[in-house]
Coordinates of C-alpha atoms in Angstrom, one line a residue:
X230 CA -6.1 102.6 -110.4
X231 CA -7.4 99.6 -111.7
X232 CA -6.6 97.5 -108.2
X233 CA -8.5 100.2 -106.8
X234 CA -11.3 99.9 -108.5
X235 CA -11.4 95.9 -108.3
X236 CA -11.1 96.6 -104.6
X237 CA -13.9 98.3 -104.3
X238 CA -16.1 95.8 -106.8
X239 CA -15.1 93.3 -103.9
X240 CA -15.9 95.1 -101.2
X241 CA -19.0 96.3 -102.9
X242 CA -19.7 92.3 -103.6
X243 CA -18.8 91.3 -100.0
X244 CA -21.1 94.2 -98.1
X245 CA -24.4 94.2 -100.9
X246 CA -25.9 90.9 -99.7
X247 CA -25.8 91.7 -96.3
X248 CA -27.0 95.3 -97.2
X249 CA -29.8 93.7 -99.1
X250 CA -30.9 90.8 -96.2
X251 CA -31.2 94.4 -93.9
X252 CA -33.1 96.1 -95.6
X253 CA -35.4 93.5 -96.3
X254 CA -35.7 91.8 -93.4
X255 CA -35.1 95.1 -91.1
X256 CA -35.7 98.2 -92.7
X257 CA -39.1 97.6 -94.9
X258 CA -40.9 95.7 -92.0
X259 CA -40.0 98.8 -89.7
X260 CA -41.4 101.1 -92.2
X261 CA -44.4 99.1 -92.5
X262 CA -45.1 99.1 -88.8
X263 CA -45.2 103.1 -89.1
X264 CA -47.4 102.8 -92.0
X265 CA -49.8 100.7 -90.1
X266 CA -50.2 102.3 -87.6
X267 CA -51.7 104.8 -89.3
X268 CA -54.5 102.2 -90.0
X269 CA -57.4 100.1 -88.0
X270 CA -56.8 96.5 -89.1
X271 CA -57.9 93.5 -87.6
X272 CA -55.4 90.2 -87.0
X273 CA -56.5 88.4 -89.9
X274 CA -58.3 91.5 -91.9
X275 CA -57.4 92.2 -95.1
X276 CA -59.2 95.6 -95.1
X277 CA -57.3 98.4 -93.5
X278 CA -59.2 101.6 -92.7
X279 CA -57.4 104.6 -92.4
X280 CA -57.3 106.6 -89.1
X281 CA -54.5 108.9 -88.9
X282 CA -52.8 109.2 -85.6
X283 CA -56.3 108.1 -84.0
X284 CA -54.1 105.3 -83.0
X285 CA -51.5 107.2 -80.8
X286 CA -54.7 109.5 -79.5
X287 CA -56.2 106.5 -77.9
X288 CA -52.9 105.0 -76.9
X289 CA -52.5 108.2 -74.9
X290 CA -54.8 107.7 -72.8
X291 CA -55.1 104.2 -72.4
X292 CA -54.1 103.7 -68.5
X293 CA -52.7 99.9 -69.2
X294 CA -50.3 101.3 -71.7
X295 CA -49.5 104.1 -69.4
X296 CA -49.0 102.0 -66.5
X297 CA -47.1 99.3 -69.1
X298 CA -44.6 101.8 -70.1
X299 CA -44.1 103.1 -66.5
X300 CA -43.4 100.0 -65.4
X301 CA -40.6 99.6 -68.5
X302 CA -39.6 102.7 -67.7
X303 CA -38.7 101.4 -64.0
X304 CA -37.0 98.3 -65.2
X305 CA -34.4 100.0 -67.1
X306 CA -33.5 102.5 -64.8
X307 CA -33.4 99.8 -61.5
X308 CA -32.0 96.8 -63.5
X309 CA -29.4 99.0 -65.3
X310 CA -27.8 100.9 -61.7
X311 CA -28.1 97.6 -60.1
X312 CA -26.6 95.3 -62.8
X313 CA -23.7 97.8 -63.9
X314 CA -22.9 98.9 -60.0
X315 CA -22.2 94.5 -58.9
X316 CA -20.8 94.3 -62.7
X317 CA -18.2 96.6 -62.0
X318 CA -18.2 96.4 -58.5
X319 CA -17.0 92.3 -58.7
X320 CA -15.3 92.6 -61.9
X321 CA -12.7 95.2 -60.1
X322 CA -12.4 92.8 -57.5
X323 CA -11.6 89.8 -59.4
X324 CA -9.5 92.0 -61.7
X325 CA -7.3 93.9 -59.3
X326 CA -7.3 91.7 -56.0
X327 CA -5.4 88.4 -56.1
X328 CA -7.5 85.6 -55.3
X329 CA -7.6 82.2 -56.0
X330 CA -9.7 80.6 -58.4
X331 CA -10.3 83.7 -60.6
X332 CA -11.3 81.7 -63.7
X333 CA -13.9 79.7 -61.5
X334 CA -15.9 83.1 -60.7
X335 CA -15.7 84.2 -64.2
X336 CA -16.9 81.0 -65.3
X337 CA -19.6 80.6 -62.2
X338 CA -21.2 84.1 -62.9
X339 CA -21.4 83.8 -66.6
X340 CA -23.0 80.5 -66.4
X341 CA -26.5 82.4 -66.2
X342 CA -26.1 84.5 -69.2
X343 CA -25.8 81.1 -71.6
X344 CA -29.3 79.9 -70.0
X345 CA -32.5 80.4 -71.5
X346 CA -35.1 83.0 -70.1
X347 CA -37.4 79.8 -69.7
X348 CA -35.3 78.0 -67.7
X349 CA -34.5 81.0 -65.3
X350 CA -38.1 81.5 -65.2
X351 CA -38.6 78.4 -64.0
X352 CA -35.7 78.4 -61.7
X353 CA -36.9 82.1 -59.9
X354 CA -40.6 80.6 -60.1
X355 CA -39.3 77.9 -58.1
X356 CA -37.5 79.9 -55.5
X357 CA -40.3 82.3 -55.4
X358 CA -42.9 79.3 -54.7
X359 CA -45.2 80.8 -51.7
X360 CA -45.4 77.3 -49.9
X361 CA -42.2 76.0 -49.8
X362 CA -39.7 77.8 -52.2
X363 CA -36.2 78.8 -51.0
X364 CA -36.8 82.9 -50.9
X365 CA -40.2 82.1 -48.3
X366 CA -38.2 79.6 -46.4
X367 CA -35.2 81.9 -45.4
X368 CA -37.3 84.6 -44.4
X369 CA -39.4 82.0 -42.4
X370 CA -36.2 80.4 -40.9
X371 CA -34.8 84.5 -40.2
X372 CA -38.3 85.4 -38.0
X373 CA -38.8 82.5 -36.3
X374 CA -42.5 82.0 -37.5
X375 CA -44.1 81.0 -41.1
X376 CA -43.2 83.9 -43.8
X377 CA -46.1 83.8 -46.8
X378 CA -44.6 86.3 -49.1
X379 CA -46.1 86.5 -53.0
X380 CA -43.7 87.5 -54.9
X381 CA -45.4 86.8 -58.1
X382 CA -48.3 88.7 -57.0
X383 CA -48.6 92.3 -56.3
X384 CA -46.8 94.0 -55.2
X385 CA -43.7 92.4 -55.4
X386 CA -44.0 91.0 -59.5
X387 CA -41.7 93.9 -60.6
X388 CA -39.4 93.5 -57.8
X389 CA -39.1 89.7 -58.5
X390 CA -38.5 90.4 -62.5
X391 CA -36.0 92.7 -61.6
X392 CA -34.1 90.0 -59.0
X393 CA -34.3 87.8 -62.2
X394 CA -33.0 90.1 -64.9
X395 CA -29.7 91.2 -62.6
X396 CA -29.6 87.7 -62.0
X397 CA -29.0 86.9 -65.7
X398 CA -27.1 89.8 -66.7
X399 CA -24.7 90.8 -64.4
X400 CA -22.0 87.9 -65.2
X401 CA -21.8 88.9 -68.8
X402 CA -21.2 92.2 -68.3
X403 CA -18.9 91.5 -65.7
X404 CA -16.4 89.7 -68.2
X405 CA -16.8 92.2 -70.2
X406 CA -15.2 95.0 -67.8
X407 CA -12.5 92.4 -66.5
X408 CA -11.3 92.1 -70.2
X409 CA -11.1 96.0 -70.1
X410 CA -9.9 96.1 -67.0
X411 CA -6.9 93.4 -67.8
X412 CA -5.6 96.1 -70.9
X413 CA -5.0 98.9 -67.9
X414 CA -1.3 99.3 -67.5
X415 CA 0.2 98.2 -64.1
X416 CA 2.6 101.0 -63.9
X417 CA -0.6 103.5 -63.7
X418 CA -1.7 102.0 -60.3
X419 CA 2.1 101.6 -59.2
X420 CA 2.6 105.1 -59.7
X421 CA -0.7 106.2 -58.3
X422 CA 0.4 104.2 -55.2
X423 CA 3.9 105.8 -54.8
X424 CA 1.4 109.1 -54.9
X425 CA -0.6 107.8 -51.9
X426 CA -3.8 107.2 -53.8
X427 CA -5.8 104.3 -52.5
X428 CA -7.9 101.4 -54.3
X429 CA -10.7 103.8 -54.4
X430 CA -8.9 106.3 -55.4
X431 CA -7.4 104.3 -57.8
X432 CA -10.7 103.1 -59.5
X433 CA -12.5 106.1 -59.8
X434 CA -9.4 108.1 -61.3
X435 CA -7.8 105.5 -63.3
X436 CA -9.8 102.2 -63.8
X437 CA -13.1 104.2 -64.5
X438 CA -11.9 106.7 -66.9
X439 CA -9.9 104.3 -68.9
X440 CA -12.7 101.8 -69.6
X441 CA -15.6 104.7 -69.6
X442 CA -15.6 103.9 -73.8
X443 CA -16.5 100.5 -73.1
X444 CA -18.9 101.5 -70.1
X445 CA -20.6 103.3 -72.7
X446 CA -21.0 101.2 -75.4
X447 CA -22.7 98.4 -73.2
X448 CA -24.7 100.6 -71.1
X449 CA -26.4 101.5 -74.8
X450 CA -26.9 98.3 -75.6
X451 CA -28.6 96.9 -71.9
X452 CA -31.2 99.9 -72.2
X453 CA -32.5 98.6 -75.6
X454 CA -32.0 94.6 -75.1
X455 CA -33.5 95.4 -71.4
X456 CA -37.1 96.3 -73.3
X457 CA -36.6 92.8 -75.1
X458 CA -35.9 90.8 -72.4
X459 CA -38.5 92.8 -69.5
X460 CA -40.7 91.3 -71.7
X461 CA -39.7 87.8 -71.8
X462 CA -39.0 87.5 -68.3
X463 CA -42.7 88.7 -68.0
X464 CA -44.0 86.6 -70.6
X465 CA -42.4 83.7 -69.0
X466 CA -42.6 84.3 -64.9
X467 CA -46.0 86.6 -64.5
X468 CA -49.3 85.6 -64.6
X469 CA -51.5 87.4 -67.4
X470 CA -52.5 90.6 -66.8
X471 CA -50.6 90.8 -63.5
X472 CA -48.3 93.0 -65.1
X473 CA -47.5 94.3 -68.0
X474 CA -44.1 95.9 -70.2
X475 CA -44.6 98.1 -72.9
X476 CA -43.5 95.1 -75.7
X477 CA -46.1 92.7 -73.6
X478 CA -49.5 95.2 -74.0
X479 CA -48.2 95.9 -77.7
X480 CA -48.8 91.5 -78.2
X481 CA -51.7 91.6 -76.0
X482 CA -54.0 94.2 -78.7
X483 CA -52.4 91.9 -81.1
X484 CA -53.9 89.0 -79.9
X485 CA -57.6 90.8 -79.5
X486 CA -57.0 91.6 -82.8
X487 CA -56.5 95.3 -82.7
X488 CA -53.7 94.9 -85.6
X489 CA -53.7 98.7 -85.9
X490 CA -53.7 100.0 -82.8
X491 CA -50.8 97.2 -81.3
X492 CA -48.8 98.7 -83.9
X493 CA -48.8 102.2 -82.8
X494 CA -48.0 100.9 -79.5
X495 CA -45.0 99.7 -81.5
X496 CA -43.9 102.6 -82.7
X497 CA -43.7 104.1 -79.5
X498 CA -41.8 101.6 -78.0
X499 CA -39.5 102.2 -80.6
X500 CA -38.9 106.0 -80.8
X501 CA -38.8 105.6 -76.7
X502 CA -35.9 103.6 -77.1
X503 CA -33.9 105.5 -79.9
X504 CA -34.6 108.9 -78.0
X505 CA -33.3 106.8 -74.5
X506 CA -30.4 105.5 -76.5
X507 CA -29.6 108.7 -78.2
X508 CA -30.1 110.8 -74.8
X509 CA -28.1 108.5 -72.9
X510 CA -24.8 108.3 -75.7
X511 CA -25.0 112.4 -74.9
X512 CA -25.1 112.2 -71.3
X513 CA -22.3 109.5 -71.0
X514 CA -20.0 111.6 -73.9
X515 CA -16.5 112.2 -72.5
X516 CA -13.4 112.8 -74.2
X517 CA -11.3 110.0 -74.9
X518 CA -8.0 108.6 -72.8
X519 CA -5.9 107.1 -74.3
X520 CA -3.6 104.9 -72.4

């Protein structure tokens, strides 16, 4: 009993500061957001007036926020089929075909996961460069005649974020299913093949199923950390007020000083992304193979 109990004192000890950091340095600034943006409040105000949900009323039927979240909205739904489809797509490849220089690829496509969102800004702003950058001058070299596409510009900003963030996310996630894949006993596809069941086959009735726990877990966590990063990649590639991301307008009223009212945008952002995250774990539930 007593080693029980001193167990649990350690465990207790261990676990409390970390408990404490969160919940000060997560939980009470998180419920402070909700309480403000209950208020009107300027940047540097100390006065706070309260409004109710005033806030969320305007918010509404503000069109830039509308259009802001639409255009979220459309970047994790593109960037998460394209990413996970070539994620999956090279990491069965790599995983199940023999070719040489395996470790090379894993180490080429996860090279752009360990760079910053500055530099692959300025590495995309480069290529998208209307004069002479690389993306203009194959499409001028493919027609035969000068090709002045601006692909910073409208229409084509979100299509050129969305280039960017596959870019930068598909090697890590990549890695990730070849390390699932790997655990997949050979003996499965052996027998499959005695069976007469093809690669496809093969993939979508073993390989799929028995990594679908790990599909899920990651395809939770690119939703939310695709609302982070669609707005850095659009803090750091598009000019202001070409185009905006839900997390971008929220900075923006905080800049003009509308404290209040950018933190109502915040809470919005943030129960959009629990109720996405929660909607998608149900949609993805399956039951559990075990191999």
């Amino acid at each position: 009993m007593q080693k029980s109990k001193a167990r649990s004192r350690f465990i207790v000890l261990c676990v409390a500061p970390a408990v404490v950091l969160f919940f000060i340095f997560m939980v009470l600034p998180t419920l402070n957001v909700f309480r403000m943006s209950l208020f009107e409040r300027g940047a540097y105000s100390p006065t706070e007036t309260f409004v109710g949900l005033n806030n969320f009323k305007i918010l509404f039927q503000d069109a830039k926020f509308i259009s802001a979240m639409q255009n979220t909205i459309l970047l994790i739904v593109t960037v998460t089929l394209i990413t996970f489809f070539f994620a999956i797509l090279f990491a069965a490849i790599l995983t199940r075909e023999k070719i040489k220089g395996q470790n090379f690829f894993r180490v080429i496509f996860y090279i752009p996961n360990i760079l910053s969102v500055v530099v692959i800004a300025g590495i995309f702003s480069a290529i998208y460069k209307p004069e002479n950058g690389m993306l203009n001058s194959i499409l001028s070299f493919a027609a035969g005649r000068d090709v002045m596409v601006l692909w910073k510009d409208q229409p084509m900003v979100i299509v050129s974020v969305i280039i960017a963030m596959v870019w930068q996310a598909i090697g890590y996630y990549m890695v990730m299913y070849m390390a699932s894949m790997a655990a997949v006993p050979g003996d499965l596809y052996e027998s499959a093949s005695l069976d007469g069941a093809g690669r496809v086959a093969q993939f979508f009735q073993i390989t799929l199923p028995l990594i679908w726990t790990n599909i899920r877990t990651t395809l939770t966590f690119f939703i939310i950390s695709t609302i982070n990063m669609a707005f850095l990649f659009v803090k750091a590639m598009v000019a202001k007020g070409m185009a905006d991301v839900g997390l971008s307008f929220m900075y923006t009223q905080k800049d003009a000083g509308l404290y209040g009212y950018a933190m109502a945008a915040g809470v919005v952002i943030f129960l959009f992304s629990f109720l996405l995250s929660a909607m998608v774990n149900k949609v993805t539930k399956r039951d559990i193979l075990e191999m």
